[in-house]
mmCIF file of C-alpha atoms in Angstrom:
data_model
loop_
_atom_site.group_PDB
_atom_site.id
_atom_site.type_symbol
_atom_site.label_atom_id
_atom_site.label_comp_id
_atom_site.label_asym_id
_atom_site.label_seq_id
_atom_site.Cartn_x
_atom_site.Cartn_y
_atom_site.Cartn_z
ATOM 1 C CA MET A 1121 0.000 0.000 0.000
ATOM 2 C CA ASP A 1122 1.275 3.480 -0.889
ATOM 3 C CA ILE A 1123 0.874 4.923 2.602
ATOM 4 C CA ASP A 1124 1.298 8.532 1.468
ATOM 5 C CA ALA A 1125 -1.374 8.120 -1.218
ATOM 6 C CA GLY A 1126 -3.658 6.410 1.308
ATOM 7 C CA ASN A 1127 -3.231 9.236 3.799
ATOM 8 C CA ALA A 1128 -3.839 11.804 1.063
ATOM 9 C CA LEU A 1129 -7.076 10.054 0.100
ATOM 10 C CA VAL A 1130 -8.270 9.948 3.709
ATOM 11 C CA GLU A 1131 -7.676 13.689 4.056
ATOM 12 C CA ALA A 1132 -9.437 14.346 0.748
ATOM 13 C CA ILE A 1133 -12.546 12.398 1.725
ATOM 14 C CA LYS A 1134 -12.907 13.533 5.347
ATOM 15 C CA PRO A 1135 -15.091 16.534 4.372
ATOM 16 C CA LEU A 1136 -17.186 14.254 2.160
ATOM 17 C CA ALA A 1137 -17.888 11.906 5.054
ATOM 18 C CA LYS A 1138 -18.498 14.769 7.484
ATOM 19 C CA ALA A 1139 -21.166 16.169 5.152
ATOM 20 C CA THR A 1140 -23.233 12.999 5.673
ATOM 21 C CA ALA A 1141 -23.392 13.284 9.483
ATOM 22 C CA ARG A 1142 -26.860 12.702 10.945
ATOM 23 C CA LYS A 1143 -28.436 12.222 14.369
ATOM 24 C CA GLY A 1144 -26.850 9.205 15.996
ATOM 25 C CA SER A 1145 -23.508 9.527 14.226
ATOM 26 C CA ASP A 1146 -20.804 12.137 13.802
ATOM 27 C CA ALA A 1147 -19.583 10.496 10.535
ATOM 28 C CA GLY A 1148 -15.955 11.051 11.469
ATOM 29 C CA LEU A 1149 -13.125 9.043 9.893
ATOM 30 C CA GLY A 1150 -9.879 7.772 11.326
ATOM 31 C CA GLY A 1151 -10.855 5.424 14.156
ATOM 32 C CA PHE A 1152 -10.908 1.631 14.120
ATOM 33 C CA GLY A 1153 -14.687 1.520 14.279
ATOM 34 C CA ALA A 1154 -17.706 3.802 14.266
ATOM 35 C CA PHE A 1155 -20.279 4.327 16.995
ATOM 36 C CA PHE A 1156 -23.966 4.843 16.230
ATOM 37 C CA ASP A 1157 -26.502 5.892 18.867
ATOM 38 C CA LEU A 1158 -29.921 4.463 17.977
ATOM 39 C CA LYS A 1159 -31.643 6.383 20.757
ATOM 40 C CA ALA A 1160 -30.211 9.657 19.483
ATOM 41 C CA ALA A 1161 -31.529 8.704 16.056
ATOM 42 C CA GLY A 1162 -35.033 8.626 17.530
ATOM 43 C CA TYR A 1163 -35.660 4.888 17.957
ATOM 44 C CA ASN A 1164 -37.267 3.270 21.003
ATOM 45 C CA ASP A 1165 -37.389 -0.461 20.216
ATOM 46 C CA PRO A 1166 -35.656 -0.890 16.857
ATOM 47 C CA ILE A 1167 -34.925 -3.933 14.740
ATOM 48 C CA LEU A 1168 -31.732 -3.614 12.730
ATOM 49 C CA VAL A 1169 -31.713 -4.467 9.025
ATOM 50 C CA ALA A 1170 -28.427 -4.933 7.140
ATOM 51 C CA THR A 1171 -27.544 -5.262 3.455
ATOM 52 C CA THR A 1172 -24.433 -5.565 1.335
ATOM 53 C CA ASP A 1173 -24.003 -5.241 -2.416
ATOM 54 C CA GLY A 1174 -21.737 -4.073 -5.216
ATOM 55 C CA VAL A 1175 -22.049 -2.381 -8.585
ATOM 56 C CA GLY A 1176 -21.141 -5.340 -10.797
ATOM 57 C CA THR A 1177 -19.561 -4.875 -14.205
ATOM 58 C CA LYS A 1178 -20.936 -1.362 -14.551
ATOM 59 C CA LEU A 1179 -17.575 -0.589 -12.964
ATOM 60 C CA LYS A 1180 -15.861 -1.623 -16.196
ATOM 61 C CA ILE A 1181 -17.733 1.085 -18.105
ATOM 62 C CA ALA A 1182 -16.738 3.696 -15.517
ATOM 63 C CA ILE A 1183 -13.124 2.569 -15.851
ATOM 64 C CA GLU A 1184 -13.091 2.443 -19.660
ATOM 65 C CA ALA A 1185 -14.930 5.765 -19.964
ATOM 66 C CA ASN A 1186 -12.754 7.283 -17.188
ATOM 67 C CA GLN A 1187 -15.883 8.632 -15.488
ATOM 68 C CA HIS A 1188 -15.892 7.850 -11.764
ATOM 69 C CA GLY A 1189 -18.105 10.579 -10.304
ATOM 70 C CA THR A 1190 -21.412 8.706 -10.033
ATOM 71 C CA ILE A 1191 -20.498 5.050 -9.574
ATOM 72 C CA GLY A 1192 -20.487 5.618 -5.804
ATOM 73 C CA ILE A 1193 -24.165 6.646 -5.986
ATOM 74 C CA ASP A 1194 -24.886 3.269 -7.569
ATOM 75 C CA LEU A 1195 -23.091 1.532 -4.719
ATOM 76 C CA VAL A 1196 -25.173 3.259 -2.053
ATOM 77 C CA ALA A 1197 -28.397 2.836 -4.024
ATOM 78 C CA MET A 1198 -27.991 -0.906 -4.399
ATOM 79 C CA CYS A 1199 -27.788 -1.260 -0.625
ATOM 80 C CA VAL A 1200 -30.223 1.340 0.729
ATOM 81 C CA ASN A 1201 -32.991 0.546 -1.765
ATOM 82 C CA ASP A 1202 -32.906 -2.996 -0.388
ATOM 83 C CA LEU A 1203 -33.284 -1.669 3.156
ATOM 84 C CA VAL A 1204 -36.322 0.482 2.485
ATOM 85 C CA VAL A 1205 -38.321 -2.445 1.067
ATOM 86 C CA GLN A 1206 -38.357 -3.818 4.630
ATOM 87 C CA GLY A 1207 -39.642 -0.489 5.923
ATOM 88 C CA ALA A 1208 -36.210 0.352 7.339
ATOM 89 C CA GLU A 1209 -34.560 3.773 7.405
ATOM 90 C CA PRO A 1210 -30.876 3.611 6.354
ATOM 91 C CA LEU A 1211 -28.697 4.879 9.186
ATOM 92 C CA LEU A 1212 -25.073 4.186 8.314
ATOM 93 C CA PHE A 1213 -22.952 3.099 5.366
ATOM 94 C CA LEU A 1214 -19.455 1.692 4.929
ATOM 95 C CA ASP A 1215 -17.580 1.089 1.696
ATOM 96 C CA TYR A 1216 -14.792 -1.205 0.525
ATOM 97 C CA PHE A 1217 -12.603 0.144 -2.282
ATOM 98 C CA ALA A 1218 -9.853 -2.083 -3.719
ATOM 99 C CA THR A 1219 -7.495 -1.243 -6.564
ATOM 100 C CA GLY A 1220 -4.183 -2.244 -8.087
ATOM 101 C CA LYS A 1221 -2.567 1.154 -7.548
ATOM 102 C CA LEU A 1222 -4.292 3.952 -5.699
ATOM 103 C CA ASP A 1223 -5.009 7.101 -7.699
ATOM 104 C CA VAL A 1224 -5.999 9.800 -5.233
ATOM 105 C CA GLU A 1225 -8.123 11.856 -7.620
ATOM 106 C CA SER A 1226 -10.203 8.991 -9.002
ATOM 107 C CA GLY A 1227 -10.538 7.659 -5.452
ATOM 108 C CA ARG A 1228 -11.817 11.037 -4.301
ATOM 109 C CA GLN A 1229 -14.356 11.109 -7.147
ATOM 110 C CA ILE A 1230 -15.604 7.647 -6.219
ATOM 111 C CA VAL A 1231 -16.031 8.550 -2.553
ATOM 112 C CA ALA A 1232 -17.673 11.843 -3.546
ATOM 113 C CA GLY A 1233 -20.314 9.753 -5.312
ATOM 114 C CA ILE A 1234 -20.713 7.573 -2.221
ATOM 115 C CA SER A 1235 -21.141 10.704 -0.102
ATOM 116 C CA ASP A 1236 -23.740 12.040 -2.548
ATOM 117 C CA GLY A 1237 -25.638 8.751 -2.370
ATOM 118 C CA CYS A 1238 -25.586 8.802 1.429
ATOM 119 C CA LEU A 1239 -26.947 12.345 1.441
ATOM 120 C CA GLN A 1240 -29.761 11.280 -0.893
ATOM 121 C CA ALA A 1241 -30.574 8.355 1.398
ATOM 122 C CA GLY A 1242 -30.173 10.261 4.663
ATOM 123 C CA CYS A 1243 -27.543 7.903 6.068
ATOM 124 C CA ALA A 1244 -24.096 8.599 7.472
ATOM 125 C CA LEU A 1245 -20.888 7.483 5.758
ATOM 126 C CA VAL A 1246 -19.127 6.287 8.893
ATOM 127 C CA GLY A 1247 -16.048 4.584 7.470
ATOM 128 C CA GLY A 1248 -14.665 2.080 5.015
ATOM 129 C CA GLU A 1249 -11.600 0.290 3.750
ATOM 130 C CA THR A 1250 -9.211 1.235 0.972
ATOM 131 C CA ALA A 1251 -6.974 -1.588 -0.222
ATOM 132 C CA GLU A 1252 -4.134 -1.377 -2.742
ATOM 133 C CA MET A 1253 -3.482 -4.854 -4.167
ATOM 134 C CA PRO A 1254 -1.037 -4.959 -7.099
ATOM 135 C CA GLY A 1255 -1.207 -8.305 -8.815
ATOM 136 C CA MET A 1256 -4.852 -8.730 -7.895
ATOM 137 C CA TYR A 1257 -6.134 -5.874 -10.060
ATOM 138 C CA ALA A 1258 -4.797 -4.640 -13.399
ATOM 139 C CA LYS A 1259 -3.655 -1.040 -13.735
ATOM 140 C CA GLY A 1260 -6.649 1.292 -13.511
ATOM 141 C CA ASP A 1261 -9.036 -1.422 -12.327
ATOM 142 C CA TYR A 1262 -10.867 -1.264 -9.021
ATOM 143 C CA ASP A 1263 -13.740 -2.910 -7.198
ATOM 144 C CA LEU A 1264 -16.373 -1.564 -4.839
ATOM 145 C CA ALA A 1265 -18.590 -3.105 -2.194
ATOM 146 C CA GLY A 1266 -20.984 -1.420 0.177
ATOM 147 C CA PHE A 1267 -22.546 -2.226 3.528
ATOM 148 C CA ALA A 1268 -25.623 -0.468 4.923
ATOM 149 C CA VAL A 1269 -27.417 -0.774 8.250
ATOM 150 C CA GLY A 1270 -30.910 0.544 8.866
ATOM 151 C CA ALA A 1271 -33.582 0.334 11.536
ATOM 152 C CA VAL A 1272 -37.323 -0.031 11.817
ATOM 153 C CA GLU A 1273 -39.396 0.083 14.984
ATOM 154 C CA ARG A 1274 -40.504 -3.364 16.143
ATOM 155 C CA GLY A 1275 -43.874 -4.261 14.648
ATOM 156 C CA ARG A 1276 -43.520 -1.839 11.718
ATOM 157 C CA GLN A 1277 -41.314 -3.946 9.488
ATOM 158 C CA ILE A 1278 -42.749 -4.737 6.042
ATOM 159 C CA THR A 1279 -42.808 -8.389 5.002
ATOM 160 C CA GLY A 1280 -45.623 -8.561 2.438
ATOM 161 C CA SER A 1281 -47.546 -11.046 4.598
ATOM 162 C CA ASP A 1282 -50.765 -8.991 4.481
ATOM 163 C CA VAL A 1283 -50.851 -8.549 0.676
ATOM 164 C CA LYS A 1284 -54.244 -9.593 -0.719
ATOM 165 C CA ALA A 1285 -55.803 -10.223 -4.124
ATOM 166 C CA GLY A 1286 -57.048 -6.917 -5.505
ATOM 167 C CA ASP A 1287 -54.157 -4.865 -4.146
ATOM 168 C CA VAL A 1288 -52.647 -2.425 -6.639
ATOM 169 C CA VAL A 1289 -49.064 -2.460 -7.909
ATOM 170 C CA LEU A 1290 -47.459 0.975 -8.269
ATOM 171 C CA GLY A 1291 -44.229 1.358 -10.229
ATOM 172 C CA LEU A 1292 -41.646 4.105 -9.718
ATOM 173 C CA GLY A 1293 -39.702 5.208 -12.786
ATOM 174 C CA SER A 1294 -36.043 4.254 -13.079
ATOM 175 C CA SER A 1295 -33.200 6.471 -14.285
ATOM 176 C CA GLY A 1296 -32.113 3.847 -16.808
ATOM 177 C CA VAL A 1297 -30.425 0.467 -16.542
ATOM 178 C CA HIS A 1298 -29.410 1.140 -12.901
ATOM 179 C CA SER A 1299 -26.767 -1.444 -11.853
ATOM 180 C CA ASN A 1300 -27.787 -4.830 -13.234
ATOM 181 C CA GLY A 1301 -27.351 -6.583 -16.555
ATOM 182 C CA TYR A 1302 -24.144 -4.786 -17.472
ATOM 183 C CA SER A 1303 -22.342 -7.897 -18.674
ATOM 184 C CA LEU A 1304 -24.975 -8.077 -21.425
ATOM 185 C CA VAL A 1305 -24.827 -4.298 -21.950
ATOM 186 C CA ARG A 1306 -21.043 -4.418 -22.380
ATOM 187 C CA LYS A 1307 -21.311 -7.344 -24.794
ATOM 188 C CA VAL A 1308 -23.856 -5.416 -26.893
ATOM 189 C CA VAL A 1309 -21.491 -2.421 -26.995
ATOM 190 C CA ALA A 1310 -18.520 -4.615 -27.945
ATOM 191 C CA VAL A 1311 -20.361 -6.528 -30.684
ATOM 192 C CA ALA A 1312 -21.684 -3.250 -32.121
ATOM 193 C CA GLY A 1313 -18.146 -1.824 -32.136
ATOM 194 C CA LEU A 1314 -19.218 1.278 -30.215
ATOM 195 C CA ASP A 1315 -16.973 3.612 -28.245
ATOM 196 C CA TYR A 1316 -18.047 4.999 -24.884
ATOM 197 C CA SER A 1317 -16.973 8.478 -26.005
ATOM 198 C CA ALA A 1318 -19.304 8.372 -29.054
ATOM 199 C CA LYS A 1319 -22.869 9.647 -29.006
ATOM 200 C CA ALA A 1320 -25.343 7.230 -27.451
ATOM 201 C CA PRO A 1321 -27.479 5.678 -30.223
ATOM 202 C CA PHE A 1322 -30.563 6.023 -28.015
ATOM 203 C CA ASP A 1323 -29.740 9.537 -26.710
ATOM 204 C CA PRO A 1324 -27.551 11.708 -29.003
ATOM 205 C CA SER A 1325 -27.407 14.454 -26.349
ATOM 206 C CA LYS A 1326 -25.005 12.293 -24.306
ATOM 207 C CA THR A 1327 -22.002 10.114 -24.896
ATOM 208 C CA LEU A 1328 -22.623 6.393 -24.609
ATOM 209 C CA GLY A 1329 -20.553 6.333 -21.428
ATOM 210 C CA GLU A 1330 -22.543 9.134 -19.816
ATOM 211 C CA ALA A 1331 -25.862 7.557 -20.742
ATOM 212 C CA LEU A 1332 -24.966 4.064 -19.502
ATOM 213 C CA LEU A 1333 -23.459 5.450 -16.291
ATOM 214 C CA ALA A 1334 -26.659 7.285 -15.271
ATOM 215 C CA PRO A 1335 -26.733 6.480 -11.547
ATOM 216 C CA THR A 1336 -29.254 4.197 -9.913
ATOM 217 C CA ARG A 1337 -32.163 6.157 -8.488
ATOM 218 C CA ILE A 1338 -32.370 6.194 -4.689
ATOM 219 C CA TYR A 1339 -35.971 5.737 -3.559
ATOM 220 C CA VAL A 1340 -35.459 5.887 0.196
ATOM 221 C CA LYS A 1341 -36.989 9.197 1.238
ATOM 222 C CA SER A 1342 -40.016 8.977 -1.054
ATOM 223 C CA CYS A 1343 -40.794 5.394 -0.058
ATOM 224 C CA LEU A 1344 -40.353 6.049 3.659
ATOM 225 C CA ALA A 1345 -42.842 8.923 3.384
ATOM 226 C CA ALA A 1346 -45.315 6.652 1.605
ATOM 227 C CA ILE A 1347 -44.830 3.852 4.138
ATOM 228 C CA ARG A 1348 -45.392 6.187 7.080
ATOM 229 C CA ALA A 1349 -48.633 7.459 5.517
ATOM 230 C CA GLY A 1350 -50.076 3.918 5.589
ATOM 231 C CA GLY A 1351 -51.404 1.498 3.021
ATOM 232 C CA VAL A 1352 -48.099 0.188 1.631
ATOM 233 C CA LYS A 1353 -48.065 -3.582 2.110
ATOM 234 C CA ALA A 1354 -44.930 -4.626 0.219
ATOM 235 C CA LEU A 1355 -42.083 -3.189 -1.825
ATOM 236 C CA ALA A 1356 -39.685 -4.753 -4.319
ATOM 237 C CA HIS A 1357 -36.406 -3.245 -5.511
ATOM 238 C CA ILE A 1358 -36.116 -4.234 -9.189
ATOM 239 C CA THR A 1359 -32.535 -5.413 -9.591
ATOM 240 C CA GLY A 1360 -31.039 -8.593 -11.063
ATOM 241 C CA GLY A 1361 -33.911 -10.824 -12.171
ATOM 242 C CA GLY A 1362 -35.926 -7.831 -13.326
ATOM 243 C CA LEU A 1363 -39.662 -7.494 -12.809
ATOM 244 C CA LEU A 1364 -40.426 -11.191 -13.232
ATOM 245 C CA GLU A 1365 -38.150 -12.456 -10.476
ATOM 246 C CA ASN A 1366 -38.168 -9.661 -7.893
ATOM 247 C CA ILE A 1367 -41.855 -8.907 -7.380
ATOM 248 C CA PRO A 1368 -42.823 -12.496 -6.409
ATOM 249 C CA ARG A 1369 -40.173 -12.406 -3.659
ATOM 250 C CA VAL A 1370 -42.402 -10.103 -1.588
ATOM 251 C CA LEU A 1371 -45.745 -11.828 -2.241
ATOM 252 C CA PRO A 1372 -47.402 -14.684 -0.324
ATOM 253 C CA LYS A 1373 -46.967 -17.963 -2.226
ATOM 254 C CA ASP A 1374 -50.685 -18.165 -3.112
ATOM 255 C CA LEU A 1375 -50.668 -14.789 -4.893
ATOM 256 C CA ALA A 1376 -49.285 -13.509 -8.184
ATOM 257 C CA CYS A 1377 -49.141 -10.182 -9.969
ATOM 258 C CA GLU A 1378 -50.014 -9.170 -13.490
ATOM 259 C CA ILE A 1379 -48.060 -6.239 -14.889
ATOM 260 C CA ASP A 1380 -49.294 -4.182 -17.839
ATOM 261 C CA ALA A 1381 -46.276 -3.052 -19.873
ATOM 262 C CA SER A 1382 -48.365 -0.407 -21.679
ATOM 263 C CA SER A 1383 -48.974 1.491 -18.421
ATOM 264 C CA TRP A 1384 -45.608 3.286 -18.366
ATOM 265 C CA GLN A 1385 -43.152 4.832 -20.811
ATOM 266 C CA GLN A 1386 -40.046 2.691 -21.157
ATOM 267 C CA PRO A 1387 -36.745 4.632 -21.448
ATOM 268 C CA PRO A 1388 -35.213 4.363 -24.958
ATOM 269 C CA VAL A 1389 -32.111 2.534 -23.707
ATOM 270 C CA PHE A 1390 -34.164 -0.635 -23.223
ATOM 271 C CA SER A 1391 -35.577 -0.655 -26.755
ATOM 272 C CA TRP A 1392 -32.036 -0.231 -28.048
ATOM 273 C CA LEU A 1393 -30.743 -3.072 -25.882
ATOM 274 C CA ARG A 1394 -33.553 -5.401 -26.901
ATOM 275 C CA LYS A 1395 -32.998 -4.843 -30.609
ATOM 276 C CA ALA A 1396 -29.209 -4.959 -30.386
ATOM 277 C CA ALA A 1397 -29.204 -8.104 -28.235
ATOM 278 C CA GLY A 1398 -31.930 -9.777 -30.309
ATOM 279 C CA THR A 1399 -33.865 -10.812 -27.210
ATOM 280 C CA ASP A 1400 -37.610 -10.933 -26.531
ATOM 281 C CA ALA A 1401 -39.751 -8.852 -24.178
ATOM 282 C CA GLN A 1402 -40.087 -11.571 -21.537
ATOM 283 C CA GLU A 1403 -36.321 -12.036 -21.312
ATOM 284 C CA MET A 1404 -35.935 -8.254 -21.004
ATOM 285 C CA ALA A 1405 -38.414 -8.294 -18.104
ATOM 286 C CA ARG A 1406 -36.348 -11.068 -16.474
ATOM 287 C CA THR A 1407 -33.032 -9.230 -16.890
ATOM 288 C CA PHE A 1408 -33.643 -5.480 -16.576
ATOM 289 C CA ASN A 1409 -35.879 -3.082 -14.663
ATOM 290 C CA CYS A 1410 -37.390 -1.969 -18.020
ATOM 291 C CA GLY A 1411 -38.063 1.505 -16.630
ATOM 292 C CA ILE A 1412 -39.469 0.536 -13.217
ATOM 293 C CA GLY A 1413 -36.869 0.661 -10.452
ATOM 294 C CA MET A 1414 -39.118 0.159 -7.422
ATOM 295 C CA VAL A 1415 -42.529 -1.465 -6.968
ATOM 296 C CA LEU A 1416 -45.019 -0.857 -4.159
ATOM 297 C CA VAL A 1417 -48.046 -3.039 -3.423
ATOM 298 C CA VAL A 1418 -50.768 -0.803 -2.022
ATOM 299 C CA ALA A 1419 -54.268 -1.277 -0.581
ATOM 300 C CA PRO A 1420 -56.852 -0.121 -3.186
ATOM 301 C CA ASP A 1421 -58.335 2.574 -0.940
ATOM 302 C CA ARG A 1422 -54.870 4.108 -0.362
ATOM 303 C CA VAL A 1423 -53.631 4.223 -3.953
ATOM 304 C CA ASP A 1424 -54.440 7.892 -4.646
ATOM 305 C CA ALA A 1425 -52.956 9.075 -1.343
ATOM 306 C CA VAL A 1426 -49.766 7.030 -1.721
ATOM 307 C CA LYS A 1427 -49.389 8.052 -5.343
ATOM 308 C CA GLY A 1428 -49.717 11.711 -4.378
ATOM 309 C CA ILE A 1429 -47.041 11.404 -1.681
ATOM 310 C CA LEU A 1430 -44.625 9.705 -4.075
ATOM 311 C CA GLN A 1431 -45.217 12.265 -6.811
ATOM 312 C CA GLY A 1432 -44.772 15.068 -4.290
ATOM 313 C CA ALA A 1433 -41.373 13.567 -3.454
ATOM 314 C CA GLY A 1434 -40.348 13.746 -7.111
ATOM 315 C CA GLU A 1435 -41.122 10.228 -8.288
ATOM 316 C CA THR A 1436 -42.668 9.282 -11.616
ATOM 317 C CA VAL A 1437 -45.488 6.944 -10.567
ATOM 318 C CA ALA A 1438 -47.788 4.638 -12.526
ATOM 319 C CA ALA A 1439 -50.338 2.012 -11.545
ATOM 320 C CA ILE A 1440 -48.776 -0.895 -13.440
ATOM 321 C CA GLY A 1441 -50.657 -3.954 -12.256
ATOM 322 C CA THR A 1442 -52.748 -5.850 -9.729
ATOM 323 C CA ILE A 1443 -52.416 -8.765 -7.335
ATOM 324 C CA ARG A 1444 -54.547 -11.844 -7.979
ATOM 325 C CA PRO A 1445 -54.802 -15.456 -6.769
ATOM 326 C CA ARG A 1446 -52.054 -17.741 -8.011
ATOM 327 C CA ALA A 1447 -53.169 -21.004 -9.556
ATOM 328 C CA GLY A 1448 -51.049 -24.118 -9.316
ATOM 329 C CA ASP A 1449 -47.551 -23.780 -10.666
ATOM 330 C CA GLU A 1450 -48.126 -20.588 -12.677
ATOM 331 C CA PRO A 1451 -45.393 -17.909 -12.412
ATOM 332 C CA GLY A 1452 -45.513 -15.354 -9.628
ATOM 333 C CA CYS A 1453 -45.403 -12.466 -12.096
ATOM 334 C CA ARG A 1454 -46.647 -12.058 -15.642
ATOM 335 C CA VAL A 1455 -46.012 -9.079 -17.925
ATOM 336 C CA ILE A 1456 -48.637 -8.434 -20.612
ATOM 337 C CA ASN A 1457 -49.029 -5.938 -23.473
ATOM 338 C CA THR A 1458 -45.323 -5.783 -24.313
ATOM 339 C CA GLY A 1459 -45.991 -4.919 -27.974
ATOM 340 C CA LYS A 1460 -44.500 -1.412 -27.727
ATOM 341 C CA TRP A 1461 -41.300 -2.693 -26.129
#
């Protein structure tokens, strides 16, 4: 490890971490561990919820495009969006950053993105690990992992156990591909012979690198507001496995959902990917978010109120489906009306 470079990075990111301080934590760096005071954060009888995740091969696009400023947002998003589906408020975040040779400026940009993501989620960046491992990573390569801890008061956790037939499925718009399916995305780019510095074929106002690196949307504050208003029975973060695999995870085994693909406007990147990859609509719905990054299952009499809260928080919201009884061995989620995809 280049100790001088490591120390320089720590000094460069201290203000970034300090900016994320919240009640319960001072978000200071430099110690061996970080304290968090749950009582100071306002909890009486909390249950802790923990998640860990990475960014996957989206990192390779950031590296090849030499654009590191938003990949840290993706890292935070992948963790905290998983917390909020349990009804938990993210409280603290730690990151693991490993590289072959530490570059202080790119490291600072990465942590700046992590800090930005923590601010969006309302959690404190309390520490992390930076590892320099020549021989493990090629020059310029790096890897990221994130760890988030949240809390929910006992009895208020969301499990989906009270979802019933007739409940409404609301979808929140995504910012693009988010952070899943990038091995396929990168293969499509390679086969097409495209350069990340060229104009994106689906959005000429941006380079391909900029468009594909659009950061994962963080849904924490909007979803927490909706949950606290009442009527939200289940949530699903649409990540790897897409709509078809993630929504059934939060439903009772005797229920299924039917999603109407014509009920929202799919971002152009997905049409481009489908055509370029030569895949069908159902496989797209099993691989990507297809424009819906978060799903909420809501009681019918609360749909308008919940929708209004989400829209007031800046979300693009659509009623995309319903919950119905599940017969036999039929799939837990079906997407219909995919003709415009």
